[in-house]
Short mmCIF file of C-alpha atoms in Angstrom, two decimals:
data_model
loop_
_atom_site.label_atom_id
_atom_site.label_comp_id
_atom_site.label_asym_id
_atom_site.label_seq_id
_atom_site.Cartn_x
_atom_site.Cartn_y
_atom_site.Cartn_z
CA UNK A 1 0.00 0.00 0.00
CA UNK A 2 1.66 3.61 -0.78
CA UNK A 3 1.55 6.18 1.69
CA UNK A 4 -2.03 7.44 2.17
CA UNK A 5 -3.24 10.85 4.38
CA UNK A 6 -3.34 10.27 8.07
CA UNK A 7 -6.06 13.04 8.45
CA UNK A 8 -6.23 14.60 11.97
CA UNK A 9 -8.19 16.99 14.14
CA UNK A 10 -5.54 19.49 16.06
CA UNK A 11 -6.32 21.96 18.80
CA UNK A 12 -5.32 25.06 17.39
CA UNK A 13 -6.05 27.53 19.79
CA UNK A 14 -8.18 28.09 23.09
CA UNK A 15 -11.90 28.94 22.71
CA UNK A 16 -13.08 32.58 24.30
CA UNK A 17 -16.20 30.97 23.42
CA UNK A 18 -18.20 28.66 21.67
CA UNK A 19 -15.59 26.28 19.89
CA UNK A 20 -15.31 27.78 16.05
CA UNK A 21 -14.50 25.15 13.22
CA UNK A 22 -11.14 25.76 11.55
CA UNK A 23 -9.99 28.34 14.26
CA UNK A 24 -10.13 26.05 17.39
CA UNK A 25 -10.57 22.70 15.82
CA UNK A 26 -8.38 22.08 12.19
CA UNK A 27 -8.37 19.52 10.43
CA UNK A 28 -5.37 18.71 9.20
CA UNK A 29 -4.04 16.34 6.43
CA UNK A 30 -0.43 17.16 6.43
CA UNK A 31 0.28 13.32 7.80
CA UNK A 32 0.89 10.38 5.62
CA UNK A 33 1.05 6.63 6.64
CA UNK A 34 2.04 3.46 4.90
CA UNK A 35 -0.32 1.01 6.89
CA UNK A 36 1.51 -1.81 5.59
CA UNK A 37 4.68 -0.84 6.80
CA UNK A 38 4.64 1.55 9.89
CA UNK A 39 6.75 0.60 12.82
CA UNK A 40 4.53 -1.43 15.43
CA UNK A 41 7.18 -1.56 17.71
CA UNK A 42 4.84 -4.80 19.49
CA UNK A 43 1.88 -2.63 19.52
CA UNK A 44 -0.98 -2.58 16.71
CA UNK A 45 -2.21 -0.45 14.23
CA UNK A 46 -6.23 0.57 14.62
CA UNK A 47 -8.45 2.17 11.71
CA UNK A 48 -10.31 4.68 13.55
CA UNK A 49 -14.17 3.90 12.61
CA UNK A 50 -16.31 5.91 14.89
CA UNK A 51 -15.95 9.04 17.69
CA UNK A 52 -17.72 10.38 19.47
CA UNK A 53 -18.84 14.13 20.21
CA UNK A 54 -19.83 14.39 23.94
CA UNK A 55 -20.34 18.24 25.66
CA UNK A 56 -17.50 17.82 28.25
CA UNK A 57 -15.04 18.12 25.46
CA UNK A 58 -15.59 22.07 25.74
CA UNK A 59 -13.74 21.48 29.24
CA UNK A 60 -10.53 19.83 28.01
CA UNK A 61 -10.09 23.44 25.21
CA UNK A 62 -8.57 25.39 27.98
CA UNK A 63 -4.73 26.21 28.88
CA UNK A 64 -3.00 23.31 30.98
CA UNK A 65 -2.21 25.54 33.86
CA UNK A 66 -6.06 25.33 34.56
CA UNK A 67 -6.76 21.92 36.63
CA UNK A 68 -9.92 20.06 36.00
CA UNK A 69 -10.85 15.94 36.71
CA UNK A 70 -9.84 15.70 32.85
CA UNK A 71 -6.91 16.86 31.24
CA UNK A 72 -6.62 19.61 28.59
CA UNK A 73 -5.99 19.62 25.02
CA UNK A 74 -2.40 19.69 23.74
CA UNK A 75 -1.99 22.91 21.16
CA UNK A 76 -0.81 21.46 17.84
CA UNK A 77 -1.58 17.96 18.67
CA UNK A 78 -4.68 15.93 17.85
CA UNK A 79 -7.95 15.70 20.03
CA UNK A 80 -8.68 12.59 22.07
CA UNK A 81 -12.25 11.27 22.64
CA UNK A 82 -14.14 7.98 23.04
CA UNK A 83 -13.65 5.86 19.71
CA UNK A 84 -14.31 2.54 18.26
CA UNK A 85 -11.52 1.28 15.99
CA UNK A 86 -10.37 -1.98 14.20
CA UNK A 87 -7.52 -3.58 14.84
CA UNK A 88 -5.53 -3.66 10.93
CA UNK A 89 -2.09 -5.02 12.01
CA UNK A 90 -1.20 -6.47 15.37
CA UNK A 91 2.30 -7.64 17.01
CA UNK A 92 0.49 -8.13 20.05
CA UNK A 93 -0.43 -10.74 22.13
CA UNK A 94 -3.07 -8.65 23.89
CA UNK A 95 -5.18 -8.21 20.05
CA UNK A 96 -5.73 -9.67 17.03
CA UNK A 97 -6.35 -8.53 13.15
CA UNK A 98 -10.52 -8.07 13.09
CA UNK A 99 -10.45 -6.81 16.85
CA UNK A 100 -13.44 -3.89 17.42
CA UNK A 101 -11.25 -1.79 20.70
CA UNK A 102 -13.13 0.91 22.62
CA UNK A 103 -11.82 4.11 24.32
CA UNK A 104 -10.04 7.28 24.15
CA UNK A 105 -8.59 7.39 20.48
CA UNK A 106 -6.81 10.16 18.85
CA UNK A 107 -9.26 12.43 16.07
CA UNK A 108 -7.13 10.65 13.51
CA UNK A 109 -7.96 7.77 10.83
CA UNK A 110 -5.38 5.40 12.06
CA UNK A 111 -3.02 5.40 14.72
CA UNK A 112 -0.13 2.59 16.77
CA UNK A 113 -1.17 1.54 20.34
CA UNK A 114 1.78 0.00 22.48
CA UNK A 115 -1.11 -1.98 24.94
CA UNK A 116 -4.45 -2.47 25.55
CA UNK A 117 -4.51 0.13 28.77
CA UNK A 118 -7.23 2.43 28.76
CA UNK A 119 -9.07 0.00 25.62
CA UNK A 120 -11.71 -2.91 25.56
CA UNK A 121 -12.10 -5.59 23.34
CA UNK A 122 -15.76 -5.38 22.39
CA UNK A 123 -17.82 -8.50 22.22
CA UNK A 124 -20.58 -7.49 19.74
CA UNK A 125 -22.48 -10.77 20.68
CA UNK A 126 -25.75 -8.56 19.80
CA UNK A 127 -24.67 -7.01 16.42
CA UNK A 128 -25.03 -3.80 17.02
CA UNK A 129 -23.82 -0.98 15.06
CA UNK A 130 -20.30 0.08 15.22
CA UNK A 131 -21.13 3.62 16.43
CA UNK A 132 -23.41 2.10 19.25
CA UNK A 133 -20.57 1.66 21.28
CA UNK A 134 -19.72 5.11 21.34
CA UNK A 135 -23.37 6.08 22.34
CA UNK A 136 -25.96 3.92 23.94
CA UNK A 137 -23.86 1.37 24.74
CA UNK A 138 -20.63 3.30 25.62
CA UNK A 139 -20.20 6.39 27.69
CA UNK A 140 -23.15 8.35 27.52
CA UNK A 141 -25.06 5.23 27.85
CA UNK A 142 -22.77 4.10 31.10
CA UNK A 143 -23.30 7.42 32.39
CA UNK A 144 -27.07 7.33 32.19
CA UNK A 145 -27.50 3.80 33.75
CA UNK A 146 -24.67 4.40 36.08
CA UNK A 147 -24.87 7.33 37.98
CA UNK A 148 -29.22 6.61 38.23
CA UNK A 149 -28.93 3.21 39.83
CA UNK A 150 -25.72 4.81 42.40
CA UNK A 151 -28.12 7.86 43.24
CA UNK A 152 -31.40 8.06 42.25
CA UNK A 153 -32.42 6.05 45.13
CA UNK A 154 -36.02 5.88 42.83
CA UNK A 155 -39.31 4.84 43.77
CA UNK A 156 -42.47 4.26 42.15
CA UNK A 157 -44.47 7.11 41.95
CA UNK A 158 -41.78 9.59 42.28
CA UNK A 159 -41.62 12.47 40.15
CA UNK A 160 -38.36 12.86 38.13
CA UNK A 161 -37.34 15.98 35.98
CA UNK A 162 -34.69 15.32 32.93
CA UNK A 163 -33.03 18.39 31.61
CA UNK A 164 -31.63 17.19 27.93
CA UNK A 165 -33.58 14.95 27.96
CA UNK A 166 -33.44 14.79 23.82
CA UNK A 167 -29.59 13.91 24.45
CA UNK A 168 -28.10 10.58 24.38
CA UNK A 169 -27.53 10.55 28.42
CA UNK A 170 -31.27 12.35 28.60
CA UNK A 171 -33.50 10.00 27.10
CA UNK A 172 -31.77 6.87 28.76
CA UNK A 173 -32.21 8.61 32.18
CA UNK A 174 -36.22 9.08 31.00
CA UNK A 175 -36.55 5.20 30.04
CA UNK A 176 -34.90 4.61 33.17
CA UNK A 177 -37.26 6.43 34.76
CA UNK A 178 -40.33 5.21 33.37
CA UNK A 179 -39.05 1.65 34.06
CA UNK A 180 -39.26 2.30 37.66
CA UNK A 181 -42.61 3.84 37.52
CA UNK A 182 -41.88 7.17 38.21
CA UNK A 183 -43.75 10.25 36.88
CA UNK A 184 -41.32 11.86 34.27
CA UNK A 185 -40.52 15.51 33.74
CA UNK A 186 -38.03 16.43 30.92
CA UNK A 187 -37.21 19.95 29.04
CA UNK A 188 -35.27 20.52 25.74
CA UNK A 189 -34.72 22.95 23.06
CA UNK A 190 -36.85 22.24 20.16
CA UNK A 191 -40.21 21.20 19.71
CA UNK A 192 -39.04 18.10 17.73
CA UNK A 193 -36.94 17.00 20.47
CA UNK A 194 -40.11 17.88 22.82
CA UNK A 195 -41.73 15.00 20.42
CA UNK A 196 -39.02 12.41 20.74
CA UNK A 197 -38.80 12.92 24.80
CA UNK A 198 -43.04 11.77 24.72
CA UNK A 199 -42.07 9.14 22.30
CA UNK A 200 -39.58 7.64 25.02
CA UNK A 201 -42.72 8.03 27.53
CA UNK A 202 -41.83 11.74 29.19
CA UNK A 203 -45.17 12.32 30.99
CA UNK A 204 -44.24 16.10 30.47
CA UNK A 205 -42.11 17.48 27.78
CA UNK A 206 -41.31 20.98 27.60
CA UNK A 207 -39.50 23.25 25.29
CA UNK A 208 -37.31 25.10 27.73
CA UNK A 209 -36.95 28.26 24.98
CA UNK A 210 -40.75 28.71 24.70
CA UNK A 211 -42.13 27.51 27.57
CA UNK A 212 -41.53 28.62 31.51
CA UNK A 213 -39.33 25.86 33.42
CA UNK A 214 -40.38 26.96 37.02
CA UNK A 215 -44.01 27.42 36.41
CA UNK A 216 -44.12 24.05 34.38
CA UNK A 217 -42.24 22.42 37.38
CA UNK A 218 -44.35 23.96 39.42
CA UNK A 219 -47.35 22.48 37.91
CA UNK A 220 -46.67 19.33 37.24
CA UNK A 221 -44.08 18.41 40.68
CA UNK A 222 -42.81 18.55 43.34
CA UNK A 223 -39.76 17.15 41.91
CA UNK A 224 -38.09 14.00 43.63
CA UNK A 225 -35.34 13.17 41.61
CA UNK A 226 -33.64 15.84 38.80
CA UNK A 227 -30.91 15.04 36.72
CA UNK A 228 -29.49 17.55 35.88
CA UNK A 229 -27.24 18.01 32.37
CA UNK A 230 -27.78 21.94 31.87
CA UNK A 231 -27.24 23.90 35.11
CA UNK A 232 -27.84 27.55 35.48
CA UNK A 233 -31.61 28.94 35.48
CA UNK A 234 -33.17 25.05 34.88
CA UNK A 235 -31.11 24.00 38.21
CA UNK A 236 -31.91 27.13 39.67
CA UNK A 237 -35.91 26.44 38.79
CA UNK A 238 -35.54 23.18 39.81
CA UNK A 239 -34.35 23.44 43.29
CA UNK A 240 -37.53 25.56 43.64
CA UNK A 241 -39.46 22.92 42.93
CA UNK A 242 -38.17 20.43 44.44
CA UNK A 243 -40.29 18.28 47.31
CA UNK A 244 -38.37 17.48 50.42
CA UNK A 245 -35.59 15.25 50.55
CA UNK A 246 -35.24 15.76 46.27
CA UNK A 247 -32.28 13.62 45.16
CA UNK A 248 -30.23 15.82 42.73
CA UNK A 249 -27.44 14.07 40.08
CA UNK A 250 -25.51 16.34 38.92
CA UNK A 251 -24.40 14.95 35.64
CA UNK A 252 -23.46 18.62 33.61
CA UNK A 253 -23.79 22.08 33.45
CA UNK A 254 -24.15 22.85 29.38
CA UNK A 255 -25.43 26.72 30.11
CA UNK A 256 -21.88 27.33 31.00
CA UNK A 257 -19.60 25.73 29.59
CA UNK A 258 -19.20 29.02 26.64
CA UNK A 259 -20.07 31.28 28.61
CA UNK A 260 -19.96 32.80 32.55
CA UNK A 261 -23.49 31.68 34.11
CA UNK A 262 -24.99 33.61 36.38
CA UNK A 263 -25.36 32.58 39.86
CA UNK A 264 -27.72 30.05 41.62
CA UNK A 265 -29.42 32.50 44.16
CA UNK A 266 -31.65 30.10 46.02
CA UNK A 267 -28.92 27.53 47.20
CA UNK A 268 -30.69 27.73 50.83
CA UNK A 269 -32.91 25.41 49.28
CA UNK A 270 -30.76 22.82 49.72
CA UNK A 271 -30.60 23.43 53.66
CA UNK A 272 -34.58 24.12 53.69
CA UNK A 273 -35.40 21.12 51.96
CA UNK A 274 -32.80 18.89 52.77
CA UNK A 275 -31.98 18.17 49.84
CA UNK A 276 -29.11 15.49 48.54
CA UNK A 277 -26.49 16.80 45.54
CA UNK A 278 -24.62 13.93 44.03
CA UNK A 279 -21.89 15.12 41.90
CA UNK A 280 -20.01 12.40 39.69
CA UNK A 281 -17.35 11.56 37.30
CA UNK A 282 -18.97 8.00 35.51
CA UNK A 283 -15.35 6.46 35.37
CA UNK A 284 -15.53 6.35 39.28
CA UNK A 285 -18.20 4.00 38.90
CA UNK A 286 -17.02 1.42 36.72
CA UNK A 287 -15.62 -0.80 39.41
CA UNK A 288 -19.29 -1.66 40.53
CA UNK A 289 -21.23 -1.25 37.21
CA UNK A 290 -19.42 -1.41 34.46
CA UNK A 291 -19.74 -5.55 33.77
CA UNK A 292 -23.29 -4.99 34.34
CA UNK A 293 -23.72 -2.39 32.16
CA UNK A 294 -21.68 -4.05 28.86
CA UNK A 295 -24.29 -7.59 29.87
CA UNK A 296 -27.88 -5.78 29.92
CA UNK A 297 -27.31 -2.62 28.01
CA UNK A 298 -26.77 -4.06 24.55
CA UNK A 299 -29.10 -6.81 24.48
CA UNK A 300 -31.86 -4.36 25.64
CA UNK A 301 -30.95 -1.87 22.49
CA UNK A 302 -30.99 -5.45 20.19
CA UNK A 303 -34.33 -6.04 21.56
CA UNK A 304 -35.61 -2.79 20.39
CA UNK A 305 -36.69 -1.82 24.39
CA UNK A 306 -34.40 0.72 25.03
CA UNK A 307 -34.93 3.68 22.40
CA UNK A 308 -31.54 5.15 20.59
CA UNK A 309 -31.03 8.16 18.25
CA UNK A 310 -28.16 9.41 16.38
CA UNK A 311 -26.72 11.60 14.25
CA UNK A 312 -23.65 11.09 12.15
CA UNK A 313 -21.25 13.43 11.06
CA UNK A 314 -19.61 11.79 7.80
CA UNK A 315 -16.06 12.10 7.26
CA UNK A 316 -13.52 13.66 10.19
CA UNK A 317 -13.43 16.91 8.88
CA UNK A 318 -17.02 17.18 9.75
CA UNK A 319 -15.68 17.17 13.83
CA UNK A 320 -15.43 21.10 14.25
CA UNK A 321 -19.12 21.94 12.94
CA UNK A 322 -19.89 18.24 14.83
CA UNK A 323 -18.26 19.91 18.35
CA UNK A 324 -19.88 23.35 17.54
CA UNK A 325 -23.27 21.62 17.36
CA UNK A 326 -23.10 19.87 20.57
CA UNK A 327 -22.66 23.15 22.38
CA UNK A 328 -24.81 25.08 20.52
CA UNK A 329 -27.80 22.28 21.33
CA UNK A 330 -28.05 21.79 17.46
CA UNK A 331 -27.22 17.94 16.94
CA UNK A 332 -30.05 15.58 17.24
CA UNK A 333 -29.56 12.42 19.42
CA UNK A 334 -25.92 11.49 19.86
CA UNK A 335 -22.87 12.93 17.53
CA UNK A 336 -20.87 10.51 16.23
CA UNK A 337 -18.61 11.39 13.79
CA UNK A 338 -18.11 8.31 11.26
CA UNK A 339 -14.33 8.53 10.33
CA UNK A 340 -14.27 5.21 7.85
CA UNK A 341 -16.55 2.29 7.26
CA UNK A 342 -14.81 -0.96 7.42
#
C-alpha cells in the first residue's frame, strides 16, 4: 500500500467561546502513513471507525495551567475522545487482526497503540452498530445507567425531571425512569426534540426556549429526583421545585460551559429542603457497574426496548461543525462522527 493521508483533528487555539471550526478545531491532512509498513514496535495499528462528540469536550479546550478531573488539550496535537476502531495489524499478544477496541482514540484515521490500557475488546455478541458503542452502549449510555442506579435512590411514583432529555444521556435517564414507575418531567430545546422525549414516555415534555421551566415544574411536581445536564436557570428552577428530601445528580452544566453563568441564588434550598447533591465523574463508577452495564445494556438496544437516536457526522473533517453543534444544542440524538466504514 503507498503512503495514504493520516487526516487529523488538532487543537489550534483556546476557545473565548463557543468552539469555532477551523480556528479552534483544524483539520489537518499534512500526515501520511504506509499502513503496511509503519513501525509497530509490538503494539498494533487501529483504523479509527467511529468518535464520538460528547459536551465535556468544551472542558478539556482550555490552557494546561487550569486543573480540572480531565486533562486539557495539547496545542498542535490531535484531540482525544471515546472511539471505536479496528484492529488492521497487530504484534500483540493482547489483540488480534478483526479486533473492534473501545476508548479514548486520537481524532485521527489510524493510529499505533503499544497496549491495551485504557481499551476494551468489544464482544458485539448482539450485532449492534459500530457507532453504538460510542453512544448507547458506551459512555453516555454508562453514564445514564450508572450514575441513576448509584443515586437516584427511585421509587415508584416519584416524580423525576430530565433536563436534555433529547440527548443521548437524557433519554436513557427518562426510560430509566419510566421503568421504575416514576412520573417523568423532561425539558429541551426544540419542539421536535419535545416530540421524541413523549415518544420515550416523558409524561411532560417541555421546550425550555418557549415555555416557563419553574411554572411548568411547578405544575406538574414537586420534583423527587432531577438530573441535571444543563445547570444555570433550569437547576436554579428546579431546586424551587423540588419536594423534600429531592435527590439531585448532577451529571453537567451545558449553560456554561461558553459562557460565565450567572449565579444560583436560592442555594438555601438545599438546607430548607434537605436536599441530597450527588456530583459524579462516571469512570468512578465502573468498578461496581461497568460488567453490568456491557451484559444488559446491549441486548436491551438489540431487543428494540431501550430507544436510541443518532446523528452522524460523515467524514472527520465534519468534527469542528460536529463539536460546535453539541454546544450550541443543534445535533439531534448522539454525535458521532463516522471517520471510515470498514
Amino acid at each position: 500500500m503507498a503512503p495514504a493521508t493520516n487526516g487529523r483533528v488538532i487543537f489550534n487555539e483556546v476557545p473565548e467561546g463557543f468552539p469555532e471550526p477551523g480556528k479552534t478545531l483544524v483539520y489537518d491532512e499534512s500526515e501520511k502513513i504506509d499502513a503496511d509498513t509503519v513501525s509497530l514496535d509490538g503494539g498494533f495499528l487501529v483504523k479509527t471507525l467511529d468518535l464520538s462528540v460528547d459536551p465535556y469536550m468544551r472542558g478539556r479546550m482550555r490552557n494546561p495551567e487550569v486543573k480540572s478531573y480531565s486533562a486539557a488539550y495539547t496545542l498542535g496535537q490531535p484531540i482525544t475522545g471515546f472511539g471505536v476502531g479496528v484492529v488492521v495489524r497487530s504484534e500483540s499478544s493482547e489483540v488480534k487482526v478483526g479486533d473492534h477496541v473501545y476508548g479514548l482514540l486520537k481524532y485521527q484515521q489510524y493510529d499505533v497503540y503499544k497496549s491495551t490500557e485504557g481499551l476494551r475488546i468489544l464482544d458485539n455478541k448482539h450485532n449492534l452498530p459500530w457507532s453504538y458503542f460510542v453512544g448507547v452502549a458506551g459512555m453516555p449510555g454508562q453514564t445514564a445507567y450508572m450514575a441513576w442506579k448509584e443515586y437516584s435512590s427511585a421509587k415508584a411514583g416519584e416524580v423525576a425531571f430530565v433536563s436534555g432529555g433529547a440527548g443521548p444521556v437524557g433519554s436513557f435517564v427518562i426510560q430509566l425512569a419510566k421503568a421504575q414507575g416514576l412520573k417523568v418531567i423532561a425539558s429541551a430545546g426544540s419542539e421536535e426534540k419535545v416530540e421524541f422525549m413523549k415518544s420515550l414516555g416523558a409524561d411532560v415534555a417541555f421546550n425550555y426556549k418557549t415555555t416557563n421551566t419553574l411554572e411548568t415544574l411547578q405544575a406538574h411536581g414537586p420534583i423527587d429526583v432531577f438530573w441535571d445536564n444543563v445547570g444555570g436557570e433550569t437547576l436554579e428552577a428546579a431546586l424551587t421545585a423540588a419536594n423534600v428530601h429531592a435527590r439531585f445528580i448532577e451529571c453537567g452544566m451545558i449553560s456554561g460551559y461558553n459562557s460565565t453563568p450567572p449565579p444560583i441564588r436560592n442555594l438555601m434550598q438545599v438546607v430548607a429542603k434537605s436536599i441530597s447533591i450527588f456530583g459524579f465523574i462516571v469512570s468512578r463508577l465502573f468498578h461496581k457497574y461497568l460488567e453490568a452495564f456491557y451484559e444488559e445494556v446491549p441486548k436491551l438496544v438489540s431487543e428494540g426496548k431501550l430507544k436510541y437516536k443518532e446523528q452522524i457526522y460523515d467524514g472527520l473533517d465534519k468534527a469542528g461543525q460536529a463539536v460546535l453543534e453539541v454546544q450550541q444544542g443543534k445535533n439531534w440524538g448522539k454525535a458521532v462522527v463516522r471517520v471510515a466504514k470498514e
